[in-house]
Amino acid sequence: MLVYLNIMAETIVPDRYRIGRGDRVISFLLGILSVLSIPFFWWASGPYWWPWGMGVEGLLLVFAALAFRRWWSARESVHWVEQENCLEFRQGNRTQSFELAALTRVRTLPAQARTLLQVGKRRRWLSHRLINVEFLLERLRTLRPDLCPFPEGRLKLRSSKTTVVALAILSLATAGVGWQLLSWVTAIGVVFLAGALFVILRILLLVPQKFVLGPGYLRVVYLVRWKTWKGTPEIHQDRYVAGGAVFFRMRLKFGKKRVDLDEGQLIDPLRPWVGWIVECWSFPRP
């Protein structure tokens, strides 16, 4: 009940946006816990302080630095100033303003959970971890539609490269282990090399790079092929929370198969064009 009241207190003012108190507190506590754990590992490592104890302490320092950095960034608040029609970023004694009329660029990166605001050479990232940030972004798109152009004819949604990079690193690591094992245990080395080959084939054939939507069709583009879906799918929409941000997801079911459009995997916004996508399937071209 107390948590619910805290959240309500932070969202009752529609022109003030902050990251949830729980996110701020957890980041701070993790940083403190990491720092306090360093003396314990110094004592517990005994004669093995070098290199094992020191290595663990170094990792704890890095983790603490990341936790405190996340806590510090979470202390920022964003204010919508109606009188001046601008956004103010406030953190401690620092304030930075961006007038909506002066904005020259707005770029939303859903997979990175942030939106870039730019005025000339001045740039500022708007975090999607802010409570009710989707309402702020909707107001921004409504007042500056020229910076968020409506899709004409078709919509392209590009996938983040994170999955491809992670799988590529996994493939290289697996291939390296397999190569080392070939001269020692040939059968196991071959298994590792086959696993690396499987990961490469998955990258080439099964990891979407781009989605192209138009009236009555959806094309999924992979690295070496593409597949076009036609017909009228069942459309399911939902949201999920990850890393303190809310991501929108659409599931298009074509019979027993489905295609997921997930903002957590996209570098182009999906949520603003949901109505447009639904109309594509409702009124397809003959």
XYZ file of C-alpha atoms in Angstrom:
286
model
C 0.000 0.000 0.000
C 2.847 2.375 0.864
C 4.547 1.688 -2.473
C 1.278 2.372 -4.293
C 0.869 5.728 -2.499
C 4.469 6.675 -3.319
C 3.914 5.967 -7.023
C 0.674 7.940 -7.010
C 2.397 10.874 -5.325
C 5.012 10.963 -8.069
C 2.511 10.825 -10.932
C -0.240 13.086 -9.586
C 1.345 16.165 -11.224
C 1.111 15.632 -15.003
C 3.885 18.135 -15.837
C 6.555 16.448 -13.696
C 8.176 13.168 -14.627
C 10.567 11.152 -12.473
C 12.039 7.699 -12.279
C 10.326 5.534 -9.668
C 11.564 5.798 -6.086
C 12.131 2.038 -5.931
C 14.593 2.215 -8.846
C 16.501 5.028 -7.158
C 16.656 3.312 -3.765
C 17.684 -0.083 -5.154
C 20.542 1.420 -7.199
C 21.840 3.334 -4.178
C 21.643 0.305 -1.869
C 23.451 -1.909 -4.378
C 26.258 0.644 -4.607
C 26.579 0.880 -0.819
C 26.479 -2.908 -0.428
C 29.233 -3.335 -3.025
C 31.507 -0.818 -1.275
C 30.895 -2.378 2.158
C 31.681 -5.851 0.768
C 35.227 -4.883 -0.244
C 36.753 -5.140 3.312
C 35.100 -8.535 3.782
C 36.676 -9.950 0.614
C 40.012 -8.399 1.600
C 39.817 -10.299 4.900
C 38.356 -13.529 3.469
C 40.895 -13.875 0.638
C 43.788 -14.149 3.127
C 46.974 -15.303 1.368
C 45.111 -15.421 -1.942
C 44.448 -11.678 -1.985
C 46.628 -11.449 -5.090
C 45.267 -11.966 -7.635
C 41.890 -13.440 -6.642
C 40.891 -11.147 -3.804
C 42.072 -8.045 -5.607
C 40.259 -9.127 -8.772
C 36.975 -9.533 -6.898
C 37.443 -6.165 -5.199
C 38.081 -4.534 -8.553
C 34.854 -6.000 -9.919
C 32.980 -4.760 -6.846
C 34.332 -1.248 -7.413
C 33.207 -1.292 -11.025
C 29.763 -2.575 -10.024
C 29.498 0.106 -7.317
C 30.449 2.817 -9.794
C 27.761 1.636 -12.232
C 25.157 1.448 -9.461
C 25.930 4.955 -8.212
C 25.905 6.278 -11.770
C 22.451 4.782 -12.314
C 21.304 6.249 -8.980
C 22.619 9.706 -9.891
C 20.956 9.684 -13.305
C 17.708 8.475 -11.675
C 17.622 11.635 -9.528
C 16.892 13.712 -12.629
C 13.367 15.033 -13.125
C 11.774 16.392 -16.302
C 9.264 19.241 -16.170
C 6.863 20.348 -18.884
C 6.641 24.143 -18.542
C 3.345 25.146 -20.160
C 3.938 28.904 -19.986
C 7.181 28.716 -21.965
C 6.254 25.555 -23.899
C 9.535 23.862 -23.108
C 11.031 20.870 -21.321
C 13.286 21.410 -18.320
C 15.746 18.770 -17.129
C 16.531 19.290 -13.445
C 19.201 17.470 -11.481
C 20.430 18.982 -8.236
C 21.131 22.679 -8.897
C 21.469 22.211 -12.646
C 18.672 23.001 -15.081
C 18.697 22.612 -18.850
C 15.799 23.813 -21.008
C 14.694 22.753 -24.484
C 12.047 24.900 -26.168
C 9.740 22.763 -28.283
C 9.643 25.315 -31.102
C 13.455 25.270 -31.300
C 13.860 21.490 -31.518
C 15.643 20.439 -34.702
C 15.604 16.682 -34.154
C 13.736 14.062 -32.162
C 14.865 10.444 -32.400
C 13.338 7.648 -30.336
C 15.374 4.481 -29.738
C 13.020 2.026 -28.003
C 15.600 -0.757 -27.554
C 17.888 1.692 -25.728
C 14.943 3.070 -23.711
C 15.679 6.698 -24.550
C 14.784 9.548 -26.901
C 17.210 12.112 -28.289
C 16.218 15.793 -28.171
C 18.406 18.138 -30.189
C 18.506 21.904 -30.654
C 21.309 22.712 -33.067
C 24.418 21.218 -31.469
C 22.784 20.845 -28.052
C 21.712 17.276 -27.337
C 19.907 15.626 -24.457
C 18.708 12.074 -23.912
C 15.248 11.608 -22.419
C 15.088 8.379 -20.401
C 12.144 6.016 -20.937
C 12.491 4.926 -17.303
C 10.481 8.005 -16.317
C 7.029 7.173 -14.967
C 4.353 7.900 -17.625
C 6.995 8.965 -20.151
C 4.727 7.689 -22.966
C 2.335 10.582 -22.277
C 5.197 13.064 -22.486
C 6.339 11.590 -25.810
C 2.783 11.672 -27.154
C 2.466 15.362 -26.278
C 5.793 16.011 -27.966
C 4.718 14.228 -31.157
C 1.413 16.101 -31.171
C 3.042 19.530 -30.862
C 5.943 18.806 -33.265
C 4.553 16.409 -35.897
C 7.159 17.664 -38.376
C 9.863 15.927 -36.323
C 7.866 12.682 -36.105
C 6.614 12.202 -39.674
C 3.666 9.899 -40.283
C 4.447 6.766 -42.361
C 3.599 7.162 -46.037
C 2.870 3.954 -47.921
C 4.954 1.681 -45.714
C 6.637 1.564 -42.322
C 10.172 0.319 -41.673
C 11.139 -0.962 -38.240
C 14.829 -1.741 -37.825
C 16.064 -4.245 -35.266
C 18.773 -3.546 -32.726
C 22.176 -5.083 -33.476
C 22.581 -6.247 -29.877
C 21.306 -9.773 -30.552
C 23.504 -10.213 -33.636
C 26.607 -8.968 -31.809
C 25.952 -11.215 -28.794
C 25.425 -14.272 -31.002
C 28.519 -13.441 -33.065
C 30.655 -13.251 -29.909
C 29.171 -16.556 -28.734
C 29.941 -18.147 -32.089
C 33.573 -16.947 -32.074
C 34.091 -18.117 -28.501
C 32.584 -21.536 -29.262
C 34.671 -21.879 -32.421
C 37.833 -20.927 -30.491
C 37.194 -23.580 -27.848
C 36.426 -26.153 -30.534
C 39.657 -25.360 -32.411
C 41.713 -25.795 -29.241
C 40.009 -29.115 -28.468
C 40.499 -30.627 -31.927
C 44.045 -31.793 -31.218
C 43.132 -32.994 -27.714
C 39.658 -34.560 -27.916
C 38.690 -34.481 -31.586
C 35.050 -35.526 -31.139
C 34.305 -32.791 -28.592
C 36.141 -30.232 -30.729
C 33.945 -31.139 -33.701
C 30.833 -30.742 -31.531
C 31.924 -27.236 -30.502
C 32.691 -26.255 -34.109
C 29.292 -27.571 -35.196
C 27.685 -25.483 -32.448
C 29.496 -22.388 -33.711
C 28.283 -23.125 -37.242
C 24.707 -23.487 -35.961
C 24.900 -20.058 -34.284
C 26.200 -18.495 -37.519
C 23.338 -20.052 -39.503
C 20.893 -18.695 -36.924
C 22.312 -15.186 -37.383
C 22.045 -15.443 -41.159
C 18.608 -17.072 -41.421
C 16.583 -16.566 -38.252
C 17.431 -13.197 -36.632
C 15.264 -10.408 -38.135
C 17.124 -7.291 -39.252
C 14.152 -5.238 -40.373
C 10.363 -5.329 -40.605
C 8.574 -3.623 -43.490
C 4.817 -3.128 -43.150
C 2.403 -1.926 -45.805
C -1.255 -2.338 -46.737
C -1.995 -6.048 -46.377
C 1.547 -7.355 -45.979
C 4.476 -7.726 -43.609
C 7.994 -8.442 -44.824
C 10.609 -9.750 -42.406
C 14.140 -9.137 -43.680
C 17.017 -11.332 -42.509
C 20.711 -11.080 -43.423
C 20.509 -13.409 -46.439
C 16.772 -13.830 -47.068
C 13.343 -12.369 -46.474
C 9.831 -13.669 -45.905
C 6.577 -11.919 -46.786
C 3.398 -12.514 -44.778
C -0.007 -11.750 -46.276
C -3.568 -12.282 -45.185
C -5.363 -10.902 -42.142
C -3.576 -11.783 -38.896
C -4.849 -11.854 -35.349
C -3.325 -8.837 -33.631
C -2.482 -8.916 -29.926
C -1.014 -5.957 -28.064
C 0.617 -5.873 -24.645
C 3.295 -4.167 -22.566
C 6.063 -5.432 -20.323
C 8.602 -3.880 -17.986
C 12.354 -4.443 -18.325
C 15.180 -2.437 -16.799
C 12.763 0.097 -15.364
C 11.248 0.982 -18.756
C 7.946 -0.079 -20.329
C 8.115 -1.671 -23.778
C 5.221 -2.102 -26.197
C 4.748 -5.319 -28.169
C 2.494 -6.430 -31.035
C 1.984 -10.072 -31.948
C 0.712 -10.825 -35.429
C -0.571 -14.398 -35.658
C -0.801 -15.909 -39.134
C -2.526 -19.203 -38.419
C -0.199 -21.265 -36.236
C 2.784 -18.972 -36.822
C 3.382 -15.498 -35.470
C 5.641 -12.499 -35.849
C 6.528 -10.380 -32.811
C 7.133 -6.646 -33.126
C 8.874 -5.870 -29.849
C 10.100 -2.380 -28.917
C 12.724 -4.012 -26.726
C 14.377 -5.263 -29.936
C 13.753 -2.248 -32.183
C 15.614 1.005 -32.817
C 12.572 2.559 -34.518
C 9.456 3.454 -32.500
C 6.464 1.120 -32.743
C 3.920 2.514 -30.287
C 3.043 5.755 -32.195
C 2.074 3.810 -35.317
C -0.087 1.067 -33.794
C -3.284 2.532 -35.260
C -1.640 2.849 -38.676
C -0.505 -0.803 -38.558
C -3.983 -2.031 -37.601
C -5.501 -0.061 -40.503
C -2.990 -1.655 -42.886
C -4.583 -5.020 -42.194
C -8.137 -3.707 -41.970
C -8.092 -2.005 -45.360
C -5.527 -3.764 -47.547
C -5.021 -2.725 -51.116
C -6.777 -4.916 -53.709
